Coordinates of C-alpha atoms in Angstrom, one line a residue:
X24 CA 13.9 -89.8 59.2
X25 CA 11.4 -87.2 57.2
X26 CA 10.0 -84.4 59.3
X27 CA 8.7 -81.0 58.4
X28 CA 9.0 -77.3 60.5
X29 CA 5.9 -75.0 59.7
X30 CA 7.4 -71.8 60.2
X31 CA 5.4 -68.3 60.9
X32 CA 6.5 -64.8 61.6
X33 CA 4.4 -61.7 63.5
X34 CA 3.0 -60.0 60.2
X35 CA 4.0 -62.9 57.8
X36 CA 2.4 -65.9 56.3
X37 CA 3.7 -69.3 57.0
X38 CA 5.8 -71.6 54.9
X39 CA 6.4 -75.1 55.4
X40 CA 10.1 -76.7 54.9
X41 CA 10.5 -80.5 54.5
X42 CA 14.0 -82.5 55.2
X43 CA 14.4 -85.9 54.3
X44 CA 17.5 -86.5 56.5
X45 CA 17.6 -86.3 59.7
X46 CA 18.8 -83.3 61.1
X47 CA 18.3 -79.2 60.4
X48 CA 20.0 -76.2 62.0
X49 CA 18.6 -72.7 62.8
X50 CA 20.1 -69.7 62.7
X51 CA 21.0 -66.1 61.2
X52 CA 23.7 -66.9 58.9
X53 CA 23.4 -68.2 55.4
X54 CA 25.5 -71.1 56.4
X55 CA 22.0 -73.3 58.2
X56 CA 19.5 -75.0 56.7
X57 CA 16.9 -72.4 57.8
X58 CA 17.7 -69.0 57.8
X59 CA 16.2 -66.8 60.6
X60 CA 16.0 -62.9 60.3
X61 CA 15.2 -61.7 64.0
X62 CA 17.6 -59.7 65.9
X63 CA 17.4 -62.4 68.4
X64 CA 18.3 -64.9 66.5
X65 CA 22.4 -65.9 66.8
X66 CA 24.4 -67.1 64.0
X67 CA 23.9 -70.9 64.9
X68 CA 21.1 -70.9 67.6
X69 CA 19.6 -73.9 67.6
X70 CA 19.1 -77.5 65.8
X71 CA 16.3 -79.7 65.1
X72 CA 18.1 -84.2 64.9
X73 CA 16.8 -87.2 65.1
X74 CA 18.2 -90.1 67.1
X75 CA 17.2 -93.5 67.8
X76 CA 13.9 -92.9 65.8
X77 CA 13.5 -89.7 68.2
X78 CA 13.5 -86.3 67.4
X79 CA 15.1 -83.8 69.5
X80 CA 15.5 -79.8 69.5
X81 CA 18.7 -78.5 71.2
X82 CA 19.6 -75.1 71.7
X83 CA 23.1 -74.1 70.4
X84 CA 24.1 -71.8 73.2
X85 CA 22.3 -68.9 71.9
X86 CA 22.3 -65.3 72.7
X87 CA 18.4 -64.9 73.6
X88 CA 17.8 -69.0 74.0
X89 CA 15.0 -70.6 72.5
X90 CA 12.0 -71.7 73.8
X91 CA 10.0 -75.3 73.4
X92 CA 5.8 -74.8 73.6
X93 CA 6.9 -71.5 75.9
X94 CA 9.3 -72.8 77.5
X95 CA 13.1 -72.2 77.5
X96 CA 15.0 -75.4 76.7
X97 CA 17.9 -75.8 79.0
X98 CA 19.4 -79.2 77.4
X99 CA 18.0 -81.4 74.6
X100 CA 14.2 -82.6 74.2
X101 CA 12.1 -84.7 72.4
X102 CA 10.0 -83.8 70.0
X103 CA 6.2 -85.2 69.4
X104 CA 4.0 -84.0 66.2
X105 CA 2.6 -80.3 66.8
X106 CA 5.4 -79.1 69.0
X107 CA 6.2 -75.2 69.0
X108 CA 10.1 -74.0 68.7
X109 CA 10.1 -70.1 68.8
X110 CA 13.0 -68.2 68.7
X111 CA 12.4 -64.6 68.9
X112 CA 9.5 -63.6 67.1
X113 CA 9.2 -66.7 65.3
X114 CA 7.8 -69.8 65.7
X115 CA 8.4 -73.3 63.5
X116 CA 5.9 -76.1 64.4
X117 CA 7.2 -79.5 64.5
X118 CA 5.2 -82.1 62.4
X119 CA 6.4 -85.8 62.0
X120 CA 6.5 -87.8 59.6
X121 CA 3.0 -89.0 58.4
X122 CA 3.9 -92.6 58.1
X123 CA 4.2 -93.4 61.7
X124 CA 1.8 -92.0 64.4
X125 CA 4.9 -92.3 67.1
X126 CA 8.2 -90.5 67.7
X127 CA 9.8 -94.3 66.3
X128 CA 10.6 -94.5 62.4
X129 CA 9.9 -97.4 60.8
X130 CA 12.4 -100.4 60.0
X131 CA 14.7 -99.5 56.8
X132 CA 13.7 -102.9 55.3
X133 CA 9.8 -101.6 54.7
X134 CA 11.2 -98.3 52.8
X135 CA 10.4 -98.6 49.8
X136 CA 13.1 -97.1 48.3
X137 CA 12.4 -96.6 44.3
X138 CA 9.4 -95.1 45.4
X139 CA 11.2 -92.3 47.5
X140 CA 10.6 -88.8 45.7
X141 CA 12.8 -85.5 46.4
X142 CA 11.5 -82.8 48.1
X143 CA 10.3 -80.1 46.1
X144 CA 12.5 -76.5 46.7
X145 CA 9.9 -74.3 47.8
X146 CA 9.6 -70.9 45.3
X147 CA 8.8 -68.7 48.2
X148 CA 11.1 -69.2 50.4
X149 CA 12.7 -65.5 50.7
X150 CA 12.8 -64.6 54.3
X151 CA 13.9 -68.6 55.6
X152 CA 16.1 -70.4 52.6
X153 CA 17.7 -74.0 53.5
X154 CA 21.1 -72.6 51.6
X155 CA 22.5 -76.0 51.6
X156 CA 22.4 -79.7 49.3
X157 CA 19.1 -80.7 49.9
X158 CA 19.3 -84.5 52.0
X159 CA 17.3 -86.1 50.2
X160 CA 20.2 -86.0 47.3
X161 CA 22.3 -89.1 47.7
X162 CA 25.2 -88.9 46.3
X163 CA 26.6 -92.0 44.8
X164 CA 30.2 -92.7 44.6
X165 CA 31.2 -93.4 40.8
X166 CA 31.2 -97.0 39.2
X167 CA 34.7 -98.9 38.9
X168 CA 36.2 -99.4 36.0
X169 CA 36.5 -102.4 34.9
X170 CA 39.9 -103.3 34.4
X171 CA 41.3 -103.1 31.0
X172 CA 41.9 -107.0 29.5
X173 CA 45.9 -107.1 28.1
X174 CA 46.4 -108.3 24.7
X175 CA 48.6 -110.8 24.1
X176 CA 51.7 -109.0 22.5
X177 CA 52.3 -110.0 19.2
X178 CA 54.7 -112.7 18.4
X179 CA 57.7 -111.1 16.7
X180 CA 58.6 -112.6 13.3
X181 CA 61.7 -114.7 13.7
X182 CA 64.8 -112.9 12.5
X183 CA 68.1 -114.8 11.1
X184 CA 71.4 -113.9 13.4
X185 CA 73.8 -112.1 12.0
X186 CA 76.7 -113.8 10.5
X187 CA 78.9 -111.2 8.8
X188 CA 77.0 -111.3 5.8
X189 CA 74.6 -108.1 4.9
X190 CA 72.4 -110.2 3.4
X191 CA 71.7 -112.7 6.4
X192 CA 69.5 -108.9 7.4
X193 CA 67.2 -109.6 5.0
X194 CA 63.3 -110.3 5.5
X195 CA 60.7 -111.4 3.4
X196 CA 59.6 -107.4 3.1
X197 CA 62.6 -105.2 4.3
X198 CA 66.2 -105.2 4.2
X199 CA 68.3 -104.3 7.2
X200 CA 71.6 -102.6 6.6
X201 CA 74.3 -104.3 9.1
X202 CA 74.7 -101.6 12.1
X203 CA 77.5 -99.1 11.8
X204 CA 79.3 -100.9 15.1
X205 CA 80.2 -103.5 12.9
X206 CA 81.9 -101.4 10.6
X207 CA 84.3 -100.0 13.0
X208 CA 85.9 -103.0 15.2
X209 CA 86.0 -102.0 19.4
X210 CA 83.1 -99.5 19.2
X211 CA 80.7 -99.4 21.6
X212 CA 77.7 -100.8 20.5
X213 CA 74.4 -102.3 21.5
X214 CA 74.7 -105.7 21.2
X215 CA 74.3 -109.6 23.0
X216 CA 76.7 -111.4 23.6
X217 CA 77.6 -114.3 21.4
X218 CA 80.1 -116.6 19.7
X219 CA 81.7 -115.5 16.9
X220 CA 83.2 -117.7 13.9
X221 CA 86.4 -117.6 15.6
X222 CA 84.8 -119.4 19.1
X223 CA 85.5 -116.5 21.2
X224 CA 83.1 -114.1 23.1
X225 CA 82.6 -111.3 20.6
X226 CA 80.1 -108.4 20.3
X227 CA 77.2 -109.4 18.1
X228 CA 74.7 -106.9 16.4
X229 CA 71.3 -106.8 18.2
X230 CA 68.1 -107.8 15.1
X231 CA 66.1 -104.8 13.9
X232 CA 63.4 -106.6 15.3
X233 CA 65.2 -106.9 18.9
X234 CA 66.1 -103.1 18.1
X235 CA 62.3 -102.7 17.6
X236 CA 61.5 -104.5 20.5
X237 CA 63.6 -102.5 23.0
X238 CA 62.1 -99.2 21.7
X239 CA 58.3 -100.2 22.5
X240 CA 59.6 -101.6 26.1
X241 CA 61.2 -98.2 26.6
X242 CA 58.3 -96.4 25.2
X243 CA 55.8 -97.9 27.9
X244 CA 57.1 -95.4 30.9
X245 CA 57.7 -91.8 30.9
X246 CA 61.6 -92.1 31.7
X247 CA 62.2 -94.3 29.0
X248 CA 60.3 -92.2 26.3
X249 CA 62.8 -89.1 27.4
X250 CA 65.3 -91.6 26.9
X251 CA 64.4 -92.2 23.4
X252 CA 63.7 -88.9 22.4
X253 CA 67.2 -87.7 23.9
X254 CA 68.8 -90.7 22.4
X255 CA 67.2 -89.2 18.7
X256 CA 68.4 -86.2 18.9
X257 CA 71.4 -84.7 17.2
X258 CA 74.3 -83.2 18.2
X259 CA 73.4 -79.6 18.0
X260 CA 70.0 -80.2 19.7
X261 CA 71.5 -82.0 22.4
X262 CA 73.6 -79.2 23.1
X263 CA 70.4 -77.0 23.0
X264 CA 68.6 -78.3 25.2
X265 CA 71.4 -78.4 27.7
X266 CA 71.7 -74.8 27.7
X267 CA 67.8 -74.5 28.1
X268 CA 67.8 -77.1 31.1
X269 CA 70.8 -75.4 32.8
X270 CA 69.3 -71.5 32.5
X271 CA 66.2 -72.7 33.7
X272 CA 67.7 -74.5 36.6
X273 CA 69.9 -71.7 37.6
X274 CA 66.4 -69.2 36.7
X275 CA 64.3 -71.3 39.5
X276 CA 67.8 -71.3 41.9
X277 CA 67.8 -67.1 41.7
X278 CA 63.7 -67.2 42.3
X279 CA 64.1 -69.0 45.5
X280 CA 66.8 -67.2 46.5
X281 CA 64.6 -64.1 46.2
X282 CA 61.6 -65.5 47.6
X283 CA 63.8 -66.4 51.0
X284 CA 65.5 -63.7 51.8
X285 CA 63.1 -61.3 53.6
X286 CA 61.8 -58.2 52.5
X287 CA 60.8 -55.1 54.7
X288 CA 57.3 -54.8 54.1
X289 CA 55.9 -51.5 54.6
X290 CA 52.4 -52.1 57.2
X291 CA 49.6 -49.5 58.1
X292 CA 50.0 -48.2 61.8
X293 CA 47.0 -49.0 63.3
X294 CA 45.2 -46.3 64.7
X295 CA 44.6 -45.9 68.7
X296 CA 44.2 -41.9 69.5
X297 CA 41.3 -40.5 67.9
X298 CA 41.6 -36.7 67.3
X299 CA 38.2 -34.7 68.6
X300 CA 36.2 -33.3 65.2
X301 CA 39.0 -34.9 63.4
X302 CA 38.6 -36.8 60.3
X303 CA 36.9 -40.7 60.7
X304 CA 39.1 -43.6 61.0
X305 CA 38.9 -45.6 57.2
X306 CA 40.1 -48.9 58.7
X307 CA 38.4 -51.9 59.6
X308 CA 38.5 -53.4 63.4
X309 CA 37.0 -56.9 64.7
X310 CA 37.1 -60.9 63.6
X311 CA 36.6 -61.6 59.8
X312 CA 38.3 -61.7 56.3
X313 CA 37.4 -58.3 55.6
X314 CA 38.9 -56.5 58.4
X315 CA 42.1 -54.3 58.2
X316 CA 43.5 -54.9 62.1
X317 CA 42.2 -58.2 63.8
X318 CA 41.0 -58.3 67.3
X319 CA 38.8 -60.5 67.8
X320 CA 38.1 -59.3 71.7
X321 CA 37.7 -55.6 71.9
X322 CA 39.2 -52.6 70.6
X323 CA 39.7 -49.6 72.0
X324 CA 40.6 -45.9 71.4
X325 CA 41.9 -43.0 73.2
X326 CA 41.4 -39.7 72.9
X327 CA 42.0 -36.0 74.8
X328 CA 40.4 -32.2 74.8
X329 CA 40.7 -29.2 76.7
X330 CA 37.4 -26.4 77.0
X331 CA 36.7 -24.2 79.7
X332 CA 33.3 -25.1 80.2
X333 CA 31.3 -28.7 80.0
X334 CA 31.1 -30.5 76.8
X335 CA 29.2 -32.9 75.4
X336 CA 30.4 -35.8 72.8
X337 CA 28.7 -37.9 70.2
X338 CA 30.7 -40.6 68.9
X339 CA 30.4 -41.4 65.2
X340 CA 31.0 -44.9 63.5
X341 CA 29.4 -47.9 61.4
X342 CA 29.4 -51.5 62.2
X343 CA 28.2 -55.2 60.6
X344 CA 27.5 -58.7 61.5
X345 CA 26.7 -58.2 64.9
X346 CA 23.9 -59.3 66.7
X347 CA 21.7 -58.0 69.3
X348 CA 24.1 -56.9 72.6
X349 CA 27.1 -58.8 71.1
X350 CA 29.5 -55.5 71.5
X351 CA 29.1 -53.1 74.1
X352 CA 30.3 -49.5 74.1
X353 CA 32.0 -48.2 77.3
X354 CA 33.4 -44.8 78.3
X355 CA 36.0 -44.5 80.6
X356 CA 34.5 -48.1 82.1
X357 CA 31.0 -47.3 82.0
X358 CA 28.9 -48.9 79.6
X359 CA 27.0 -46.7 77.2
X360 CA 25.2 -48.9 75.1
X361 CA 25.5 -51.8 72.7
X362 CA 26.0 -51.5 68.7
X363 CA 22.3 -52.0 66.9
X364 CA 22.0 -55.5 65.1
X365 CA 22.2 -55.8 61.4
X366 CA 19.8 -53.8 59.0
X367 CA 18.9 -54.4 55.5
X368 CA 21.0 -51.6 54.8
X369 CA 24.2 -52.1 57.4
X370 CA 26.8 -51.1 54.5
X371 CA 25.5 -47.5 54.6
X372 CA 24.0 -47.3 57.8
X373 CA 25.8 -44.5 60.0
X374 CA 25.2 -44.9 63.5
X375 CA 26.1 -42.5 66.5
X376 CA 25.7 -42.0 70.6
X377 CA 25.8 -39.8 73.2
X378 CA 29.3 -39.2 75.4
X379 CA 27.5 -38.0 78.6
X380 CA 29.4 -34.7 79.8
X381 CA 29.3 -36.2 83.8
X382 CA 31.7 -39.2 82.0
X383 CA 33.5 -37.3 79.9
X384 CA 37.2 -36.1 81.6
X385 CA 38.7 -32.6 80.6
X386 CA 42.7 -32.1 80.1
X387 CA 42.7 -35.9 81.1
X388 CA 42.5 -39.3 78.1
X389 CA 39.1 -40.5 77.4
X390 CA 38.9 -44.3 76.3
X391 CA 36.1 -45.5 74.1
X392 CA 36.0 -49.7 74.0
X393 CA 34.3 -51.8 71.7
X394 CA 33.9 -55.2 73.5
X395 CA 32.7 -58.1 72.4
X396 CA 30.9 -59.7 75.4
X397 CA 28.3 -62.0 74.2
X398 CA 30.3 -64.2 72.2
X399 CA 33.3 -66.8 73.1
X400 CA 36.5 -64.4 71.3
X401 CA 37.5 -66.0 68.5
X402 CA 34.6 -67.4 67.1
X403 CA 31.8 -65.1 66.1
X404 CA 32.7 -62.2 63.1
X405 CA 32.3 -58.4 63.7
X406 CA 33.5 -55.5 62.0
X407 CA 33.3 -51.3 63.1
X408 CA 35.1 -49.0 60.8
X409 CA 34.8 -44.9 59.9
X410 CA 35.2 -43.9 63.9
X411 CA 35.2 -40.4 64.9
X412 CA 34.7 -38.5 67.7
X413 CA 32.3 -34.8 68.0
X414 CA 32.9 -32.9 70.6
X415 CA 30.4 -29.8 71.3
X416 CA 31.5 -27.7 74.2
X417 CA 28.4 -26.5 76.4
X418 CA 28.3 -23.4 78.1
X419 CA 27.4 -23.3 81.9
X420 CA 23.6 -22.5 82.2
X421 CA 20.5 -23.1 84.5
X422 CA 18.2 -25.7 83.6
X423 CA 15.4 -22.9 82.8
X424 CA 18.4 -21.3 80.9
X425 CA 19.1 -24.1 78.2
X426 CA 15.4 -24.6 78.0
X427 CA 15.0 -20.9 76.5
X428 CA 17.9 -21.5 74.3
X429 CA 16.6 -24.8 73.0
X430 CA 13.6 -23.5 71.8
X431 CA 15.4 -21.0 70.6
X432 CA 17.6 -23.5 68.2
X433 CA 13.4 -25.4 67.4
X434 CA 12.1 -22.2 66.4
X435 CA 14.9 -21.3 64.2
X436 CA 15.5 -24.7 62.7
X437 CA 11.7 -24.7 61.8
X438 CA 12.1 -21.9 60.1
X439 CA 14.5 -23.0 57.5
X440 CA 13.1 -26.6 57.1
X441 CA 10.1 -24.6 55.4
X442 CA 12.9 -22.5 53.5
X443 CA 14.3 -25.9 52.3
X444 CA 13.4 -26.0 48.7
X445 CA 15.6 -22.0 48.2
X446 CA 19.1 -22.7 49.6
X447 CA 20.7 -25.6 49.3
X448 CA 22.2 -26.1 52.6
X449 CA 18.8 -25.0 54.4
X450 CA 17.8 -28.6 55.0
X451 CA 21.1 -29.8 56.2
X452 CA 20.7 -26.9 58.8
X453 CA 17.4 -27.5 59.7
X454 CA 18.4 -30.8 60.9
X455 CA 21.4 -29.3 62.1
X456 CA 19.6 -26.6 64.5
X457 CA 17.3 -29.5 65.6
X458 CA 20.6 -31.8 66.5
X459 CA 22.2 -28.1 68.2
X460 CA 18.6 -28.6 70.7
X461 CA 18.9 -32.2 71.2
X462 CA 22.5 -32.2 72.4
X463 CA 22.4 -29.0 74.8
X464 CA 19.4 -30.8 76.1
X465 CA 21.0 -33.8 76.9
X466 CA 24.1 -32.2 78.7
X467 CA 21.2 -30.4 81.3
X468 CA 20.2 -31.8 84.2
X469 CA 16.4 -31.1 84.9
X470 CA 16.1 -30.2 81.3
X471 CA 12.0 -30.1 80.0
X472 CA 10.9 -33.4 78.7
X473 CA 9.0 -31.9 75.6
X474 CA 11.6 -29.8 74.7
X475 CA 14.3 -32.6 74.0
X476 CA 11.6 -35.0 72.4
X477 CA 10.9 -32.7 69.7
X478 CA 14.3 -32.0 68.8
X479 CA 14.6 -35.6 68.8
X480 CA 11.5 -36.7 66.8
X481 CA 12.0 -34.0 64.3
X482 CA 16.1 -35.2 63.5
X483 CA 14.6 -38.4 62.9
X484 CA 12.3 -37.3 60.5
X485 CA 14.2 -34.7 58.4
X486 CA 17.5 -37.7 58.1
X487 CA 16.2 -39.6 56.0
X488 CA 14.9 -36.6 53.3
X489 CA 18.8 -35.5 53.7
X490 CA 20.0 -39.7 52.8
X491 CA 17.6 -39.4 49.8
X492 CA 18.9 -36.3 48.6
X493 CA 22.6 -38.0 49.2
X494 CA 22.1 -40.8 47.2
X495 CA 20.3 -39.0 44.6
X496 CA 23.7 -37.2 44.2
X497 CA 25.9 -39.8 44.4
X498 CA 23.5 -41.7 41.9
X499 CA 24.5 -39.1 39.1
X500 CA 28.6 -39.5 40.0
X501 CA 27.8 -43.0 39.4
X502 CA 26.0 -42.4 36.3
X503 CA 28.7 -40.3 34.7
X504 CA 31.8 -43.2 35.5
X505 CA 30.1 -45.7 34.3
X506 CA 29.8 -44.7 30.8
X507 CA 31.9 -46.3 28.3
X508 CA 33.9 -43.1 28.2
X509 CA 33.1 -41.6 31.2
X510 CA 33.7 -37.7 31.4
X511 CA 35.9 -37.0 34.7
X512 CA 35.2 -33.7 35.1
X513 CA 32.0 -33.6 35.1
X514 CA 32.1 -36.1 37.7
X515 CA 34.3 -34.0 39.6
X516 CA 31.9 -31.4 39.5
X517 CA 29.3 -33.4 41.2
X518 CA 31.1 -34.3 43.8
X519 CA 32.5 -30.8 44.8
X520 CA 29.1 -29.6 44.8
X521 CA 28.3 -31.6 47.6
X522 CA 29.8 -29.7 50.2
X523 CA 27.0 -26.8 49.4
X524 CA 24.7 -28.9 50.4
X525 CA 26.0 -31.2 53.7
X526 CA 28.5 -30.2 56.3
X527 CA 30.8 -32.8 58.0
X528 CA 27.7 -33.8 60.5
X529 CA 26.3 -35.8 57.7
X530 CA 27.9 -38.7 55.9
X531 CA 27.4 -37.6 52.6
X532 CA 31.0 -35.3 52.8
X533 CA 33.2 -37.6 53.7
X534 CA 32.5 -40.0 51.1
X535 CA 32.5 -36.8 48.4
X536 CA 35.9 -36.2 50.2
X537 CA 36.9 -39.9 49.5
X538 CA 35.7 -39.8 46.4
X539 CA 37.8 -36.8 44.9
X540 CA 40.7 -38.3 46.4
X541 CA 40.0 -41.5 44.0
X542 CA 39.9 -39.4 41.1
X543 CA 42.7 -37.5 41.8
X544 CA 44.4 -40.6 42.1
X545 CA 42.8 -42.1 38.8
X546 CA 44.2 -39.2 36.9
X547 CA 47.5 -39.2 38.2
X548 CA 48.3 -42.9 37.6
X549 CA 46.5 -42.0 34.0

């Protein structure tokens, strides 16, 4: 049954999206029929069928639930015309079909159905897309064939038997030679069996028709054509393809053998002990195609420092496909925080938190977990990858103490923002100095309010300005490889400038770093 969901965002207008069969589902993946990009929405959160004539919405075990007219749905319910589904921020009103003024469709035999049109795709649809066959397609199954009518076979012209003379092989427009069996008495030959002139049971030639004959019933399966055309050959052709069929018999023998007995393959040990200020961790960890170790639970890392006096950490990594509070972050069993849910620009987005000094352990391990709480294990994709671990040691200071320092660090990092524009790495420090504030800050108790939200508002504001001024030089790398004949070394040279401009705090040297290593390699398998 035909119903429509009027759907309307905060900030957005509102688009309408019809479905002629009888059932749509919600959610954030490109998998349902209507696509919804809120960080509350789940991957399949909810579903709008019909049944019995009766519409329901049922929510499909979703993170943040959903609610029906402002109220959260705890099992199925009906729907009536006007009805309000919200899930998150958005809202989809429920209107029914226009040809019925209750819940109940009409009988089948009142559809008229040559009149039925499609549903028009709707142009605008950019945010919400129904990424599926429309319904309203019916696919029909093809038509059967009809079944070929058999000729009659045609009657085969009546052929004298054989009677020793050459002639007696002779039709009104051919003349048969008598087969070369009969010319060489005992030989076997294809022939029927008859009488001879003597009265006894002799071999007697088959016709050329009957020859004829046997060749067209041979010819009608696959078997009996390779029987023909092996029968056609000669000698040395025969003997041909022998060889050919024996080397390619014993080829496939010597390929299995191969393919069964078991090679050591060389794997990558997966990585469990992170080494402080060391470099980030390229591979892949979570539940997908795209991941280099699967663990579709948790994973977890370890890792150790010694520093006479308190420190404080910031742990470095980038994750995908995960919604809001899917995976937690715990230190030593404490839970931190929970990975952000997807952006626009997740591929490139780098993403870091706080290790509070008062959880952090000295001379002892440290374990940082990744655990994926929210969904059933198994089931939902996620992915973390380029994992590091900073660790800024902290010395021992009064609360009045680190606040004199910190402004300190503002003063000074305000000075070289306005110095930007003359040294290259000015900005990178600016934002640096700035970072230096936020994190002593952070690590003191009693520390002054103001002090650590300045810090904090200004690193917010001077990343982005160092992101634009890392694409903009990874833009001319790019540039220069993909030319036609694309000039390495200048290439090179654009990468290795990078370092004057970022230090390892910022993303932008590690891929540099990444980068050179590719060339190198490009070169030497050149």
């Amino acid at each position: 049954m035909a119903f429509t969901l009027r759907v309307s965002q905060v900030g957005t207008e509102s688009e309408e999206f019809s479905f002629e069969s009888g059932e749509a589902r919600l959610g954030r993946t490109a998998d349902n029929d209507v696509v919804i990009k809120d960080p509350s929405s789940s991957r399949s959160h909810a579903r709008v069928y019909e049944d019995g004539g009766v519409h329901f919405v049922e929510d499909m075990k979703s993170a943040n639930g959903t609610k029906l007219n402002a109220k959260t749905l705890k099992a199925a319910m009906p729907l009536k015309n006007g009805d309000r589904i919200a899930i998150g921020d958005v809202t989809l009103e429920f209107i029914a079909p226009e040809s019925n003024d209750t819940v109940m469709g009409p009988p089948s035999s009142t559809i008229d159905e040559a009149a039925a049109e499609e549903p028009e795709e709707d142009p605008n649809a950019t945010m919400l897309k129904p990424p599926r066959e429309p319904a309203a397609i019916v696919k029909k199954s093809p038509a059967r064939r009809a079944a070929p009518v058999e000729e009659p076979a045609a009657e085969e012209p009546e052929v004298p038997e054989l009677n020793g003379d050459a002639s007696a092989d002779a039709t009104a427009n051919f003349v048969v030679p008598p087969p070369k069996s009969l010319q060489k008495r005992g030989s076997a030959v294809p022939a029927r069996a008859g009488r001879g002139a003597s009265g006894g049971d002799e071999p007697v030639a088959i016709s050329a028709a009957e020859r004829a004959r046997a060749r067209r019933e041979l010819g009608k399966s696959s078997s009996g054509r390779a029987m023909l055309l092996w029968s056609d050959l000669p000698l040395p052709g025969k003997i041909a393809v022998g060889v050919f069929g024996g080397g390619a018999i014993i080829a496939a023998l010597v390929f299995l053998v191969i393919a069964i007995i078991p090679r050591k393959v060389e794997r990558k040990v997966e990585t469990i002990t992170l080494s402080p200020n060391g470099e980030a961790v390229p591979d892949s960890y979570g539940l997908g195609d795209d991941v280099d170790f699967e663990r579709p639970d948790m994973k977890s890392f370890n890792f150790s420092f010694a520093s006479p006096t308190a420190i404080v950490g910031v742990l470095h990594y980038q994750a995908r496909d995960c919604s809001k509070d899917e995976v937690s972050i715990e230190l030593n069993g404490v839970q931190l925080n929970s990975i952000p849910p997807d952006t626009v620009e997740v591929a490139q987005r780098q993403l870091e938190i706080v290790l509070p000094s008062t959880q952090l352990k000295i001379n002892d391990p440290n374990e940082i977990v990744f655990d994926n709480i929210l969904n059933p294990p198994g089931e939902d994709t996620w992915r973390i990858w380029n994992v590091w671990v900073e660790v800024i040691p902290i010395p021992q200071m009064s609360a009045e103490e680190a606040g004199r320092r910190a402004k300190e660090d503002l003063e000074r990092a305000s000075r070289m923002y306005d110095l930007r524009t003359v040294g290259a790495m000015n900005l990178f420090r600016s934002w640096k100095q700035y970072r230096d504030a936020w994190l002593l800050l952070e690590a003191t108790p009693d520390r002054p309010p103001e002090l650590l939200e300045i810090a904090r508002s200004r690193m917010r504001e001077i990343r982005p300005e160092l992101d634009r001024k890392c694409s903009g030089m990874l833009v001319d790398y790019q540039k220069e490889m993909n030319q036609k004949y694309p000039n390495v070394k200048i290439a090179r040279e654009v990468l290795q400038n990078i370092p004057a401009h970022f230090e390892k705090e910022h993303p932008c040297f590690g891929m540099s770093r990444g980068l050179l290593r590719s060339l190198e390699d490009l070169n030497g398998a050149e």
